[in-house]
Short mmCIF file of C-alpha atoms in Angstrom, two decimals:
data_model
loop_
_atom_site.label_atom_id
_atom_site.label_comp_id
_atom_site.label_asym_id
_atom_site.label_seq_id
_atom_site.Cartn_x
_atom_site.Cartn_y
_atom_site.Cartn_z
CA MET A 1 119.16 91.94 103.55
CA ARG A 2 117.12 95.72 103.99
CA ILE A 3 116.23 97.04 101.10
CA LEU A 4 114.77 100.40 100.59
CA LEU A 5 112.49 100.23 96.99
CA ILE A 6 111.37 103.86 95.53
CA GLU A 7 108.62 103.16 92.81
CA ASP A 8 105.44 104.93 92.54
CA GLU A 9 104.48 101.99 89.91
CA GLN A 10 102.66 99.57 92.24
CA ALA A 11 102.28 96.81 88.91
CA LEU A 12 105.93 96.79 89.03
CA ALA A 13 106.73 97.12 92.49
CA ARG A 14 104.81 94.70 94.30
CA PRO A 15 105.53 91.42 92.08
CA LEU A 16 109.45 93.05 93.11
CA THR A 17 108.91 93.46 96.44
CA GLU A 18 107.27 89.99 97.11
CA HIS A 19 110.25 88.06 94.97
CA LEU A 20 112.78 89.62 96.77
CA GLU A 21 110.85 88.90 100.59
CA ALA A 22 110.56 85.40 99.32
CA ASP A 23 114.48 84.87 99.68
CA ARG A 24 114.34 86.38 102.76
CA ASN A 25 115.00 89.94 102.74
CA ILE A 26 113.10 93.07 104.63
CA VAL A 27 112.24 95.24 101.60
CA GLU A 28 110.25 98.43 102.51
CA TRP A 29 108.51 100.42 99.80
CA PHE A 30 107.78 103.76 99.47
CA ALA A 31 105.74 105.30 96.05
CA THR A 32 107.21 109.14 96.83
CA LEU A 33 110.56 110.60 97.33
CA ASP A 34 110.12 112.24 100.52
CA GLU A 35 108.84 109.27 102.43
CA ALA A 36 111.96 107.54 101.51
CA ASP A 37 114.54 110.19 101.78
CA ALA A 38 112.58 110.21 105.88
CA ALA A 39 113.23 106.76 105.90
CA LEU A 40 116.90 107.11 104.75
CA ARG A 41 117.65 109.43 107.48
CA THR A 42 116.42 106.98 110.08
CA LEU A 43 117.44 103.19 109.39
CA ALA A 44 119.77 101.98 107.61
CA TYR A 45 119.71 99.71 104.69
CA ASP A 46 122.18 97.93 103.01
CA VAL A 47 120.71 98.81 99.17
CA VAL A 48 118.18 101.17 97.55
CA LEU A 49 116.83 100.69 94.52
CA LEU A 50 115.48 104.18 92.84
CA ASP A 51 112.95 104.63 90.65
CA LEU A 52 113.51 107.87 88.23
CA GLN A 53 110.07 109.75 88.00
CA LEU A 54 108.47 109.86 91.46
CA PRO A 55 104.96 112.01 92.36
CA ASP A 56 107.07 114.68 94.02
CA GLY A 57 110.36 114.73 92.44
CA ASP A 58 113.04 113.51 90.00
CA GLY A 59 115.41 110.38 91.10
CA LEU A 60 118.39 111.47 89.36
CA THR A 61 118.18 114.91 91.62
CA PHE A 62 117.82 112.96 94.47
CA LEU A 63 120.69 110.62 94.37
CA SER A 64 122.66 113.43 94.09
CA ALA A 65 121.68 114.87 97.25
CA LEU A 66 121.79 111.81 99.11
CA ARG A 67 125.19 111.77 97.69
CA GLY A 68 126.13 115.17 98.97
CA ARG A 69 124.96 113.99 102.49
CA GLY A 70 127.42 111.65 102.29
CA LEU A 71 125.49 108.59 102.60
CA ARG A 72 127.23 105.57 101.10
CA THR A 73 124.55 103.33 100.83
CA PRO A 74 124.35 100.87 97.21
CA VAL A 75 122.28 102.97 94.93
CA ILE A 76 120.39 101.05 92.06
CA ILE A 77 118.39 102.82 88.83
CA LEU A 78 115.27 101.14 87.76
CA THR A 79 113.79 103.23 84.47
CA ALA A 80 112.63 103.58 81.42
CA ARG A 81 114.82 105.72 80.22
CA ASP A 82 117.99 103.55 78.30
CA LYS A 83 119.68 106.42 76.70
CA VAL A 84 123.57 105.90 76.77
CA SER A 85 123.09 109.58 77.72
CA ASP A 86 121.02 108.31 80.34
CA ARG A 87 122.73 105.67 82.14
CA ILE A 88 125.91 107.86 81.76
CA ASP A 89 124.00 110.18 84.43
CA GLY A 90 122.98 108.26 86.43
CA LEU A 91 126.11 106.74 86.76
CA ASN A 92 128.43 110.08 87.25
CA ARG A 93 125.43 111.01 89.79
CA GLY A 94 126.46 108.43 92.28
CA ALA A 95 124.63 105.25 91.22
CA ASP A 96 126.69 102.02 91.40
CA ASP A 97 124.26 100.13 88.80
CA TYR A 98 121.47 100.85 86.33
CA VAL A 99 119.09 98.91 85.25
CA ILE A 100 116.46 99.49 82.61
CA LYS A 101 112.77 98.56 82.32
CA PRO A 102 111.28 96.15 81.44
CA PHE A 103 113.70 93.87 83.18
CA ASP A 104 113.76 89.98 85.13
CA LEU A 105 113.20 90.21 88.75
CA ASP A 106 116.40 87.39 89.23
CA GLU A 107 118.60 90.04 87.77
CA VAL A 108 117.51 92.52 89.79
CA LYS A 109 118.30 90.30 92.69
CA ALA A 110 121.72 89.47 90.92
CA ARG A 111 122.84 92.59 91.03
CA ILE A 112 121.90 93.87 94.57
CA HIS A 113 124.05 90.67 95.63
CA THR A 114 126.85 92.24 92.89
CA VAL A 115 127.12 96.05 94.10
CA CYS A 116 126.47 95.02 98.12
CA ARG A 117 129.48 92.58 98.11
CA ARG A 118 131.01 95.69 96.06
CA SER A 119 130.36 98.01 98.73
CA ALA A 120 131.52 95.68 101.55
CA ASP A 121 134.93 95.31 99.76
CA GLN A 122 135.49 99.14 99.89
CA ILE A 123 135.23 100.06 103.22
CA ALA A 124 138.63 100.86 105.03
CA GLN A 125 140.14 98.32 106.24
CA THR A 126 141.54 100.00 109.35
CA VAL A 127 138.55 102.25 111.24
CA GLN A 128 140.09 104.64 114.20
CA ILE A 129 137.11 106.14 116.34
CA ARG A 130 138.52 107.91 119.30
CA ASP A 131 141.37 105.75 121.10
CA LEU A 132 140.17 102.44 119.08
CA VAL A 133 141.93 100.76 116.59
CA VAL A 134 139.38 98.24 114.28
CA ASN A 135 141.29 95.95 111.77
CA MET A 136 137.96 94.82 109.61
CA SER A 137 140.33 91.84 108.39
CA ASP A 138 141.27 90.30 110.94
CA HIS A 139 138.51 91.17 112.67
CA THR A 140 140.91 92.83 115.69
CA VAL A 141 140.27 94.94 117.87
CA THR A 142 142.92 97.87 120.32
CA ARG A 143 141.54 100.20 122.67
CA ALA A 144 144.15 102.57 123.54
CA GLY A 145 147.30 100.42 122.38
CA GLN A 146 145.91 97.56 123.90
CA ALA A 147 144.22 94.01 122.49
CA VAL A 148 140.73 94.15 123.44
CA ARG A 149 138.92 90.28 123.18
CA LEU A 150 135.17 90.35 121.34
CA THR A 151 133.00 87.32 121.35
CA ALA A 152 132.06 86.24 117.41
CA ARG A 153 129.07 88.08 118.13
CA GLU A 154 130.05 91.17 120.13
CA TRP A 155 132.01 91.38 116.71
CA GLY A 156 129.56 91.30 114.57
CA VAL A 157 127.30 93.84 115.84
CA LEU A 158 130.58 96.45 115.98
CA GLU A 159 130.53 95.80 112.14
CA VAL A 160 127.99 96.33 111.10
CA LEU A 161 127.62 99.80 112.97
CA LEU A 162 131.04 100.76 111.24
CA ARG A 163 129.63 99.40 108.47
CA ARG A 164 126.39 101.59 109.07
CA LYS A 165 127.49 104.57 109.97
CA PRO A 166 126.46 106.91 110.31
CA GLN A 167 122.89 105.29 109.83
CA ILE A 168 120.51 104.21 112.58
CA VAL A 169 120.76 100.67 112.84
CA THR A 170 117.79 98.23 114.35
CA LYS A 171 117.43 95.96 116.47
CA GLU A 172 116.20 93.41 113.39
CA ASN A 173 118.93 95.23 111.00
CA LEU A 174 121.54 93.44 114.12
CA GLU A 175 119.53 90.40 114.68
CA ALA A 176 119.62 89.43 110.92
CA ALA A 177 123.19 90.06 110.45
CA ILE A 178 124.65 88.02 113.91
CA TYR A 179 121.99 85.16 113.89
CA ALA A 180 120.74 82.43 111.91
CA TYR A 181 117.66 82.71 109.94
CA GLY A 182 115.23 80.98 112.28
CA GLU A 183 117.19 80.52 115.02
CA GLU A 184 115.88 81.26 118.51
CA ILE A 185 116.89 84.57 119.73
CA GLU A 186 116.20 86.31 123.07
CA SER A 187 114.25 89.29 123.27
CA ASN A 188 116.87 91.26 125.22
CA ALA A 189 119.89 89.34 123.09
CA ILE A 190 120.84 92.36 121.53
CA GLU A 191 120.64 95.04 124.55
CA ALA A 192 123.50 92.12 125.87
CA HIS A 193 125.72 92.36 123.33
CA ILE A 194 125.14 96.56 123.07
CA SER A 195 126.09 96.81 126.91
CA ARG A 196 128.71 94.54 127.00
CA LEU A 197 130.60 96.10 124.21
CA ARG A 198 130.11 99.54 126.04
CA THR A 199 131.59 97.84 128.93
CA LYS A 200 135.02 97.02 126.66
CA LEU A 201 135.16 99.90 124.25
CA GLY A 202 133.83 103.11 126.08
CA LYS A 203 130.04 103.36 127.69
CA ASP A 204 129.47 106.32 125.17
CA LEU A 205 130.77 104.89 122.11
CA ILE A 206 127.46 103.33 121.12
CA VAL A 207 124.45 106.06 121.10
CA THR A 208 121.11 104.78 121.94
CA HIS A 209 118.41 105.95 119.80
CA ARG A 210 114.96 105.16 121.53
CA GLY A 211 112.22 103.09 119.43
CA LEU A 212 114.33 103.66 116.26
CA GLY A 213 117.87 101.82 117.16
CA TYR A 214 121.98 102.29 117.42
CA THR A 215 124.87 104.33 115.59
CA LEU A 216 128.40 104.52 116.66
CA GLY A 217 129.52 108.19 118.48
CA THR A 218 132.04 109.88 116.80
#
């Protein structure tokens, strides 16, 4: 899982990062909203952990802006603001959960898993892109009405790109999603899966962003 942590308090951010990374997550930690915004515009994350009082702005305003531009990534607020009115405001602005500091590290980990499961359940069961129809529940794909057979890993790549659309998904994201931890992966494995998907689904369906990753076209 790829996690974006936005927190300027080092004494809190460092142990939280280490705790989550010990569970084989990738954690990217930024202390400012500007840095976090740049990361969110280029990479796909499974969840965002957001402090509300940052050096360069207010976390709630930032959250409203993210939701306003269509970002669907789950967001968990981490804050010392413990009034009921604050919690209601945060949830109304688009937060998926609200955790009050100080918190237990295992509780944050559990809440991350909960909101990510909830987010996965909310994606439409049938997705259509051009002449493709993808059924997320039974893992079937048709193109111009004709069934397309995908391998398990080809399906895995397509599913990740669909769930993260329109964000860029890195090669590392895709490897983590479709291969078991510790499994040996050939250096060009993801490129090979992408190539076969383009052959089966259309050469311009998957867009390569050199040095960054991949997105689905529109």
